[in-house]
Coordinates of C-alpha atoms and ligand atoms in Angstrom, one line a residue:
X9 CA -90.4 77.9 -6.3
X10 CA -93.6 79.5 -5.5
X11 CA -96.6 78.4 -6.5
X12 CA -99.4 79.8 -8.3
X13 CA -102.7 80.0 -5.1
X14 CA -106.4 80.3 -5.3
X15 CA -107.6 82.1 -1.9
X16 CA -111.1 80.9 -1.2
X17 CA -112.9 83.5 1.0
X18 CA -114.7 82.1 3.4
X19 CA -118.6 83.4 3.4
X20 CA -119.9 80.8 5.3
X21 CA -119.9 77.7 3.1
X22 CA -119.7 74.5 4.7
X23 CA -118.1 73.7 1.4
X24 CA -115.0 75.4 1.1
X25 CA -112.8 72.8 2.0
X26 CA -114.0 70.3 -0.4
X27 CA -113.8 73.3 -3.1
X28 CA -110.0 73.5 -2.0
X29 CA -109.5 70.1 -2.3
X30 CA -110.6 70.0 -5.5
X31 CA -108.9 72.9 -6.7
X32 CA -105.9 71.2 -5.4
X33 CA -106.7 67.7 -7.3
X34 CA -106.6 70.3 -10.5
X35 CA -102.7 70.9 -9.6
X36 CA -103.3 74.3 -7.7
X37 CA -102.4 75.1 -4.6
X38 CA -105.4 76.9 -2.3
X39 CA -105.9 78.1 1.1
X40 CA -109.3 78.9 2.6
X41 CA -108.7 82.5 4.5
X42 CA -111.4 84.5 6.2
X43 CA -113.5 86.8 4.3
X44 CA -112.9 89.7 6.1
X45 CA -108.9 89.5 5.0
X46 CA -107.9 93.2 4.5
X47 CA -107.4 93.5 0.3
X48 CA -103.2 94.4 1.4
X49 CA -103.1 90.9 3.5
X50 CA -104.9 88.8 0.4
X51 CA -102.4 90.5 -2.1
X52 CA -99.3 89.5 0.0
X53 CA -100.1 85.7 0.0
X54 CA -97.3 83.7 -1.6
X55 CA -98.4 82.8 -5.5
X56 CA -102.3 84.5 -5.3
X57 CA -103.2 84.3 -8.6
X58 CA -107.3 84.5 -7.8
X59 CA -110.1 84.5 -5.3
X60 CA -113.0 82.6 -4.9
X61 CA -115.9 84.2 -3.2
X62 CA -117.7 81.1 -1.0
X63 CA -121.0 81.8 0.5
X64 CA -123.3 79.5 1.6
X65 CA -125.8 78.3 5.0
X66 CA -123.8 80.5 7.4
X67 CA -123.3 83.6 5.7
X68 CA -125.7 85.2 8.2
X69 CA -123.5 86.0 11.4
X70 CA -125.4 87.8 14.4
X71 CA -127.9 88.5 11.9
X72 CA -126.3 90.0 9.4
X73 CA -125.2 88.6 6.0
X74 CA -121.0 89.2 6.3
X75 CA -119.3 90.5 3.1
X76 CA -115.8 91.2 1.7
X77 CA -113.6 94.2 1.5
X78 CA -114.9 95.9 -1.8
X79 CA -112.0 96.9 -2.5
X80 CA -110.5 93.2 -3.0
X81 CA -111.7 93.8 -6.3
X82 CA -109.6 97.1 -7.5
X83 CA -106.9 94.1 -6.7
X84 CA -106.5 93.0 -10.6
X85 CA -107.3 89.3 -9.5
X86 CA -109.9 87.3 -11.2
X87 CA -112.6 86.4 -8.9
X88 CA -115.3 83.8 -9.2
X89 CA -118.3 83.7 -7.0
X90 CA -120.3 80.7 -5.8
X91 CA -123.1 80.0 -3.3
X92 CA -125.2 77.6 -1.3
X93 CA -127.3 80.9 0.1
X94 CA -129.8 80.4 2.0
X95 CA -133.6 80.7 0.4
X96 CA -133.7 83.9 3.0
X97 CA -130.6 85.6 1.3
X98 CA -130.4 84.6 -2.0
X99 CA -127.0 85.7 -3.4
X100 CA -128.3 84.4 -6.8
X101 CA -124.8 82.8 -7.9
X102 CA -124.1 80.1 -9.5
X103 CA -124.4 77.1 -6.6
X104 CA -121.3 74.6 -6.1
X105 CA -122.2 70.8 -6.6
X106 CA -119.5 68.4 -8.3
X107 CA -120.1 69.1 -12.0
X108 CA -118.3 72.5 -11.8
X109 CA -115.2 70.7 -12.4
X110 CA -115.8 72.5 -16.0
X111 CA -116.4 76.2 -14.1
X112 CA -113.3 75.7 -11.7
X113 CA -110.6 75.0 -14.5
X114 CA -112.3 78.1 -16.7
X115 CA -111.4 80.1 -13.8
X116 CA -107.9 78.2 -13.1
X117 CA -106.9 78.7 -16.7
X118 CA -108.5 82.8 -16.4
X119 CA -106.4 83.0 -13.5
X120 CA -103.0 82.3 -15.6
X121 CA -102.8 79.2 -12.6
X122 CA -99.5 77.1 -13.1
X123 CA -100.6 73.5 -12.7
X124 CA -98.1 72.5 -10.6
X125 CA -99.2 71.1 -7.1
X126 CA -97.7 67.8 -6.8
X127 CA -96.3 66.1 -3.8
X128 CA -92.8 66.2 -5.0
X129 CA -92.8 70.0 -5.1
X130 CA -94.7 70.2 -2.0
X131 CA -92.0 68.3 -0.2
X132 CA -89.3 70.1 -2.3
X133 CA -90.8 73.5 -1.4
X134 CA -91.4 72.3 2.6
X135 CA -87.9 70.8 2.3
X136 CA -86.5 74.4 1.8
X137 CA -88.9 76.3 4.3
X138 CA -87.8 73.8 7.1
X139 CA -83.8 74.5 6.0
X140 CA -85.1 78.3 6.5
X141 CA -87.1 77.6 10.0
X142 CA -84.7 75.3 11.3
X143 CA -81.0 76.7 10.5
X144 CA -78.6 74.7 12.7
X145 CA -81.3 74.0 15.4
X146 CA -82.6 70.9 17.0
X147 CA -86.2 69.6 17.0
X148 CA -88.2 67.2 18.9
X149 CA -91.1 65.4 18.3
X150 CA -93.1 63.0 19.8
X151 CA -93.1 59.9 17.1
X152 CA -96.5 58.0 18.2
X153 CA -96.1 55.8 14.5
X154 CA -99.5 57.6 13.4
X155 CA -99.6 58.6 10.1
X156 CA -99.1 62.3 11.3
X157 CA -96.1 62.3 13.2
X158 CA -94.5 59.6 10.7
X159 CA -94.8 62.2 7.8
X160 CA -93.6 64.8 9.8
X161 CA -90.8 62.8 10.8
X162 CA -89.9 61.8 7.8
X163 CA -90.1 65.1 6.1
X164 CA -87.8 66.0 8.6
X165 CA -85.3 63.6 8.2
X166 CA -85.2 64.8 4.8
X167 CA -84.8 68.2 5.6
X168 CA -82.8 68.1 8.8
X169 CA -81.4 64.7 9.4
X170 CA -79.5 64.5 12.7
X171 CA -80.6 67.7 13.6
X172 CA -84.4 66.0 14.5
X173 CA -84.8 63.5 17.9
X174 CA -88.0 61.4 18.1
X175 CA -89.4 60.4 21.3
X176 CA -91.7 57.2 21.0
X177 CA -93.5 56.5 24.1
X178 CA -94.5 52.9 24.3
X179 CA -97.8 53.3 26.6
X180 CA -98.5 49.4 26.7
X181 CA -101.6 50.5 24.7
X182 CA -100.3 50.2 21.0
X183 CA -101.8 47.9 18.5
X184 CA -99.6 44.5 18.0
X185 CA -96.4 45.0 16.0
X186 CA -96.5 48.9 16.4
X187 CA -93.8 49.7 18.6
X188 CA -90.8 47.6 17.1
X189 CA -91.9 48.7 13.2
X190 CA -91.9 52.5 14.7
X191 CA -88.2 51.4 15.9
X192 CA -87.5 49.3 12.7
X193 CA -88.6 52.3 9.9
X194 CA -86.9 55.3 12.1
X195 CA -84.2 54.1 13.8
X196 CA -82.8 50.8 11.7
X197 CA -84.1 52.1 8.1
X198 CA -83.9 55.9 8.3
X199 CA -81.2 56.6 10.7
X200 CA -83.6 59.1 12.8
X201 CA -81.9 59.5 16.6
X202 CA -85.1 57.8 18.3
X203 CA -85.5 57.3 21.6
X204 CA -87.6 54.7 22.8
X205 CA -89.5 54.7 26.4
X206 CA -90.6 51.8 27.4
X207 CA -93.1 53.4 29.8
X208 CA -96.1 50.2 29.6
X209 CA -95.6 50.0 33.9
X210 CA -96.0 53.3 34.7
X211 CA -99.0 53.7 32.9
X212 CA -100.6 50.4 33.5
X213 CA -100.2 50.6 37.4
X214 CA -102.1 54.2 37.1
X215 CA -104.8 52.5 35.2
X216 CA -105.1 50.0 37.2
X217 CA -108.3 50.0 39.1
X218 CA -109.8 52.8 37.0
X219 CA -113.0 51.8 35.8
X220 CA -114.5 54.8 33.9
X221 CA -113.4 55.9 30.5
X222 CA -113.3 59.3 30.7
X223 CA -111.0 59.0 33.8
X224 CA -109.0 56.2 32.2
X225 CA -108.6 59.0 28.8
X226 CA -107.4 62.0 31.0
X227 CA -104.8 59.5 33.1
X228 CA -103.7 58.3 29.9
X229 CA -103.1 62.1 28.1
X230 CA -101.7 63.5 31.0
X231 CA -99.1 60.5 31.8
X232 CA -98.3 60.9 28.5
X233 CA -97.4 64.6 29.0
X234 CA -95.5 63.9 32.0
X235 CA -92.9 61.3 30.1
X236 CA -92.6 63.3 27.6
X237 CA -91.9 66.3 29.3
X238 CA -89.2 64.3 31.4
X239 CA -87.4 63.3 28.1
X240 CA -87.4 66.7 26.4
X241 CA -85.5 68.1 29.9
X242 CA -83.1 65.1 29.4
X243 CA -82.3 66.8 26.3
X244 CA -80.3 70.1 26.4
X245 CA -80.3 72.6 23.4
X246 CA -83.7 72.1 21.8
X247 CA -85.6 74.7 20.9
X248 CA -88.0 73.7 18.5
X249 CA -91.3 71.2 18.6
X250 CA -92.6 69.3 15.8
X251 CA -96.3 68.5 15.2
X252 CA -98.4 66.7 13.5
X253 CA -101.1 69.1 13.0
X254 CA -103.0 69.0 9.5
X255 CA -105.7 71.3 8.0
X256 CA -108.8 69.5 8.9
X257 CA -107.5 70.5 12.6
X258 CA -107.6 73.9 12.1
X259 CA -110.3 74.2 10.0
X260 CA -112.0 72.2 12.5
X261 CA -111.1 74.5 15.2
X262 CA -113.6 76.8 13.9
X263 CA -113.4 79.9 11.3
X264 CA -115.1 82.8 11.5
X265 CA -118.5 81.1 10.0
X266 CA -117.6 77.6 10.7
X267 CA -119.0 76.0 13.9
X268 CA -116.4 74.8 15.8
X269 CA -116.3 71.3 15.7
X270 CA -113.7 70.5 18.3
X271 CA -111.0 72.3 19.8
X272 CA -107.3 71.8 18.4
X273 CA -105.2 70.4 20.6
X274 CA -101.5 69.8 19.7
X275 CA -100.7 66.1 19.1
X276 CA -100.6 64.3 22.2
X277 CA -101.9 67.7 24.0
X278 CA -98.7 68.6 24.9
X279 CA -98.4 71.9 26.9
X280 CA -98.0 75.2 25.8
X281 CA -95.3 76.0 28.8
X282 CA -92.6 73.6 27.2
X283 CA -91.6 76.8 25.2
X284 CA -90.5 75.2 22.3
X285 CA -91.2 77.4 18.8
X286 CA -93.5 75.3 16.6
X287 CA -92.3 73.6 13.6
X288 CA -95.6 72.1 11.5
X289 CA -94.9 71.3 8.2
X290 CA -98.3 69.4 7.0
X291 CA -100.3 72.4 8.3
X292 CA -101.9 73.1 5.1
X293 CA -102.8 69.5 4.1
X294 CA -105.9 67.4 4.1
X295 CA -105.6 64.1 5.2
X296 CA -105.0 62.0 1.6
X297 CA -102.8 64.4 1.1
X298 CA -100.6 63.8 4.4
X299 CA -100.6 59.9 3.1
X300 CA -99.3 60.8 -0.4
X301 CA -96.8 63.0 1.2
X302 CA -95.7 59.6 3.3
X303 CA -95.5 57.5 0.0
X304 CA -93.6 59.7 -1.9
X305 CA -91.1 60.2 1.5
X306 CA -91.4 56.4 1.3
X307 CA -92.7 55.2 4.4
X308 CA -94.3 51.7 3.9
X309 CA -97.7 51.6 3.2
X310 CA -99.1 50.1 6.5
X311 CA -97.9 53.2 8.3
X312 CA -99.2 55.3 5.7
X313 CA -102.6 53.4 5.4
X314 CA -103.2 52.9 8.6
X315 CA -106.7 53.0 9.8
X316 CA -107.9 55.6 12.7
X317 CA -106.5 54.6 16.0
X318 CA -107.6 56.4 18.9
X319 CA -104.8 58.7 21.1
X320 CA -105.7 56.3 24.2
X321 CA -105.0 53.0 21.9
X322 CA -106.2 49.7 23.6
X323 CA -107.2 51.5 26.5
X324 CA -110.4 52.4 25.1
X325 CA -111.2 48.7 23.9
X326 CA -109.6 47.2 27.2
X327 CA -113.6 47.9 28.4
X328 CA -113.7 48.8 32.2
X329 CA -110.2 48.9 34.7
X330 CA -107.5 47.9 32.3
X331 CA -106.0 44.7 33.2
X332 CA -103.1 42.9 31.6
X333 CA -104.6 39.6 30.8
X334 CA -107.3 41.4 28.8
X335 CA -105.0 44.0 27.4
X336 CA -103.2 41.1 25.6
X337 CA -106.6 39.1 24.6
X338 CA -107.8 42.8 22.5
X339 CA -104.2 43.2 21.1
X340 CA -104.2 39.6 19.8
X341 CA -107.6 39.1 18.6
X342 CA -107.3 43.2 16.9
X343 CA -103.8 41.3 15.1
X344 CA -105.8 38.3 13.9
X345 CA -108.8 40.3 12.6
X346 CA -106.3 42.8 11.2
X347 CA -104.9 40.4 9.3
X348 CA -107.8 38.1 8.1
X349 CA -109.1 41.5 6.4
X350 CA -105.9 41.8 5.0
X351 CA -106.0 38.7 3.1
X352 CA -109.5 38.9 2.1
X353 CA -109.4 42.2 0.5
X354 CA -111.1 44.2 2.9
X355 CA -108.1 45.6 4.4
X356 CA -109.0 49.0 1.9
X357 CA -112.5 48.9 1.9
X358 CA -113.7 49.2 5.6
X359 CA -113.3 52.5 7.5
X360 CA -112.7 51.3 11.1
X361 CA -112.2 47.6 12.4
X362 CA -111.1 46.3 16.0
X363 CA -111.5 44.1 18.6
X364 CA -112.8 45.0 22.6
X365 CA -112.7 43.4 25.6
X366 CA -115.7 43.8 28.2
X367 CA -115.0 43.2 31.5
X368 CA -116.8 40.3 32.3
X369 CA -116.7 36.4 31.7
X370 CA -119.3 33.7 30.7
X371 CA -118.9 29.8 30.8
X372 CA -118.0 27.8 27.8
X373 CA -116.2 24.4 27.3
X374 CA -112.8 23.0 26.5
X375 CA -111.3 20.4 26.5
X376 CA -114.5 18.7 28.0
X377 CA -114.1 21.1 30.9
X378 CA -116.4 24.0 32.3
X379 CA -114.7 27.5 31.3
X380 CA -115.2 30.6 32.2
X381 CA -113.1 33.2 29.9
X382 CA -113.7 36.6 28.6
X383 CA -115.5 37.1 25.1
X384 CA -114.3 39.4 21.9
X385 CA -116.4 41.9 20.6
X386 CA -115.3 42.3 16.9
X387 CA -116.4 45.5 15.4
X388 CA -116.1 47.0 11.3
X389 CA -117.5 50.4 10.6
X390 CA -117.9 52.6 7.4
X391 CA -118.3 56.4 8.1
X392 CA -117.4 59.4 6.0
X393 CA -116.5 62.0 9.1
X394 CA -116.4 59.6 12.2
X395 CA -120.1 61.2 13.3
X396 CA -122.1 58.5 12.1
X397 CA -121.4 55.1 11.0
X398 CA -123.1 51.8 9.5
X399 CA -121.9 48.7 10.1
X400 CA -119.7 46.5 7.7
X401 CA -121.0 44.0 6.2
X402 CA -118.6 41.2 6.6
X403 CA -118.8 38.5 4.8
X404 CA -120.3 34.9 7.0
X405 CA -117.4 33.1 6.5
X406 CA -114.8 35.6 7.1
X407 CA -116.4 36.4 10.5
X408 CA -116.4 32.2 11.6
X409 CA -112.9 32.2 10.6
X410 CA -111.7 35.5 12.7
X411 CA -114.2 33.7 15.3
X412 CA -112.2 30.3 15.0
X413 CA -108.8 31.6 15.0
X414 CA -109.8 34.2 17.7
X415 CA -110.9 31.2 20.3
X416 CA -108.2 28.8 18.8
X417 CA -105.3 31.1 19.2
X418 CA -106.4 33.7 21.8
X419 CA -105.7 32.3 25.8
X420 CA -108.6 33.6 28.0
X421 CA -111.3 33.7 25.0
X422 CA -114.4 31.4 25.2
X423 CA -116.8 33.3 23.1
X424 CA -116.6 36.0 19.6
X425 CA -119.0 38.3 19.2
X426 CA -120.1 40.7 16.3
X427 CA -121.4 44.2 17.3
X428 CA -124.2 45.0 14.8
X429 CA -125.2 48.4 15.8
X430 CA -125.0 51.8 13.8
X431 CA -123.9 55.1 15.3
X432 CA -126.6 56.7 16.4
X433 CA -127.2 55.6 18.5
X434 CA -124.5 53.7 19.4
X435 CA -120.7 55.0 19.3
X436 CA -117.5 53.2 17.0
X437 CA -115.6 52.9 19.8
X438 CA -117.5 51.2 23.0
X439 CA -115.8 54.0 25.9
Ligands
XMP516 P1 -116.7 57.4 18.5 O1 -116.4 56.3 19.4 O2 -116.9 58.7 19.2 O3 -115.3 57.6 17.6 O4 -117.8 57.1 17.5 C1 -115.2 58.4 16.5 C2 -113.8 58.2 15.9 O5 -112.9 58.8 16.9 C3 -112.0 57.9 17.4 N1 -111.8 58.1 18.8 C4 -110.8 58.8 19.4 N2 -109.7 59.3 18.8 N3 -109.0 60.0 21.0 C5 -108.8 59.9 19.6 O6 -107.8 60.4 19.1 C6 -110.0 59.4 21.6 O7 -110.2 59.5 22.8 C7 -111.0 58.8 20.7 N4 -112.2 58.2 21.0 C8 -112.7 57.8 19.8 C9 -112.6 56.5 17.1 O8 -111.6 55.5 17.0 C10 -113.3 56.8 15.8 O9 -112.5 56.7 14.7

């Protein structure tokens, strides 16, 4: 089934994104192309029904204001033109802001739009495309338990079954519980073929004695690289990769107006000389989205819920040369603060929350004894786009109980800390 799609053309609004979004919580589809798309190109896209002109702050491109093809409008499709211009280049349009929910579905309804973007026909729809991609091919794909590659692998399932293997690399770095529920949901409850690499030596002993974080990141990617590359030549006959890319990483990667905001590396950065054909399914999808597709594939909802979790896991809150005593005092005290904001309801509410481990001790007492243990840094973090942050705030008596439990339960804790500061100037995570 095709669906009816509103192309926004991208004339430098910072916007567009949000505008597709919210043409898509209307029930139509939309895609965000470039503006300089050649009128043939935008009439050949799948279900175009109408075009949304999108200028706004970065309109002006080596000096010049950029424009559309004029002939996109000897097309026949309905256009509707909107602007956040700047005062320099007024484009005197009507100016985007929230309340044009009125405006949009005007021009949906204009456009002759079917209302029809739900998750169940996107997976029906992606369903058939893999079939198409796929034919009697294998795929691999590395299955970290992020929300990402757990969509994707469950879509897959769906659409391919056996044909799909899942590699899941066990880095020693995962969060408590993460590893055996990746096994549990794939292997025992969907019937994926997953193999499992326990690989927590190898990468500890290369970490070991690495102090700075940067270091400690790029030991981390590229080990991961290596083990995964050494599975995939276990295999024979695959020829396709699955990733767990989304549309905020290729938007992000930069448009033609858009400043790039980071580069877009493949999930786990694998290589492009493995010379596998892509398979990415979720491509076209903003993040909410990739979690409704999960709940309707019915993956539980602590996978598809899951907080942000950074690609080096614990090794990042492990602060300093990783060692294995510490590694298990941040992967405790992260379960018990995990699940105290679980049960007090703030499990949804807060952005970002974790433990970290610095690398050095201070006295305390026990057991009327001198001790000298490491302390927990608890941290919990609201943000909108991860580039700043403000700092939860917790309720008193939910902190002294994550502080009593933490220094009850945790071996090699004397002392719980809460990290107050904002980002800027401070950072979410402490490396
Ligand atoms: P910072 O610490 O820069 O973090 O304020 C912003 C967000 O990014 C996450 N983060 C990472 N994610 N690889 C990742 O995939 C990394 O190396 C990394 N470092 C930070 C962090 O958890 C926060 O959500």
């Amino acid at each position: 089934m095709i669906q009816s799609m509103i192309a926004i053309l991208d004339l430098g609004s910072p916007e567009n994104p949000r505008i597709a979004r919210e043409i898509r919580s209307l029930g139509v589809y939309s895609e965000i192309h470039p503006h300089d798309i050649s009128p043939e190109a935008l009439k050949a896209l799948p279900g175009v029904c109408g075009v949304i002109l999108s200028g706004g702050e970065n309109r002006i491109v080596d000096g010049k204001a950029i424009d559309v093809n004029p002939d996109i409008f000897r097309l026949g499709l309905p256009v509707l033109a909107v602007d956040h211009a700047s005062p320099d280049h007024p484009m005197d349009l009507p100016h985007w802001d929230e309340d044009n929910a009125d405006v949009l579905n005007a021009f949906l309804d204009s456009c002759g739009a079917k209302r029809n973007w739900n998750m169940e026909n996107f997976i029906e729809d992606q369903v058939e495309l893999l079939r198409q991609q796929i034919g009697s091919r294998k795929v691999l794909l590395a299955l970290s338990g992020g929300v990402d590659s757990s969509v994707v692998a469950a879509l897959l399932l769906k659409a391919v079954g056996s044909q799909l293997t899942c590699v899941h690399v066990n880095h020693g770095l995962l969060r408590k519980g993460e590893p055996e529920q990746v096994v549990n949901v794939f292997r025992r409850e969907m019937g994926a073929n997953l193999i499992y690499v326990d690989a927590i030596d190898r990468f500890l002993d290369k970490l070991a004695g690495v102090p700075d974080p940067e270091a400690k990141r790029k030991i981390i990617g590229a080990e991961f690289i290596r083990v995964f590359e050494e599975e995939a030549r276990k295999l024979s006959g695959i020829e396709l990769l699955a990733q767990g890319t989304i549309y905020p990483d290729i938007i992000e990667s930069g448009t033609k107006t858009a400043k790039s905001v980071k580069a877009h590396h493949n999930v786990g950065g694998l290589p492009e000389d493995l010379q596998f054909e892509l398979v990415e399914p979720l491509k076209m999808l903003f993040k909410d989205e990739v979690r409704a597709c999960g709940k309707a594939l019915g993956l539980p909802d602590d996978m598809v819920y899951r907080q942000p979790f950074p690609g080096p896991g614990l090794g990042v809150r492990c602060l300093g040369a990783i060692t294995r005593d510490r590694l298990e005092i941040v992967r405790e005290s992260d379960a018990i603060l995990r699940e105290e904001f679980r049960k007090n309801g703030l499990e949804g509410k807060v952005w970002q929350y974790f433990t970290a481990v610095p690398d050095f001790k201070s006295t305390g007492v026990r057991n009327h004894a001198r001790c000298f243990e490491y302390p927990v840094i608890l941290r919990a973090v609201n943000t909108v786009d991860a580039m700043t942050a403000t700092v939860e705030q917790v309720p008193w008596p939910v902190l002294l109980h994550v502080t009593d439990r933490i220094l009850k339960e945790v071996k090699g804790c004397n002392r719980v800390l809460y990290d107050l500061s904002p980002k800027p100037v401070a950072t979410i995570e402490w490396e």
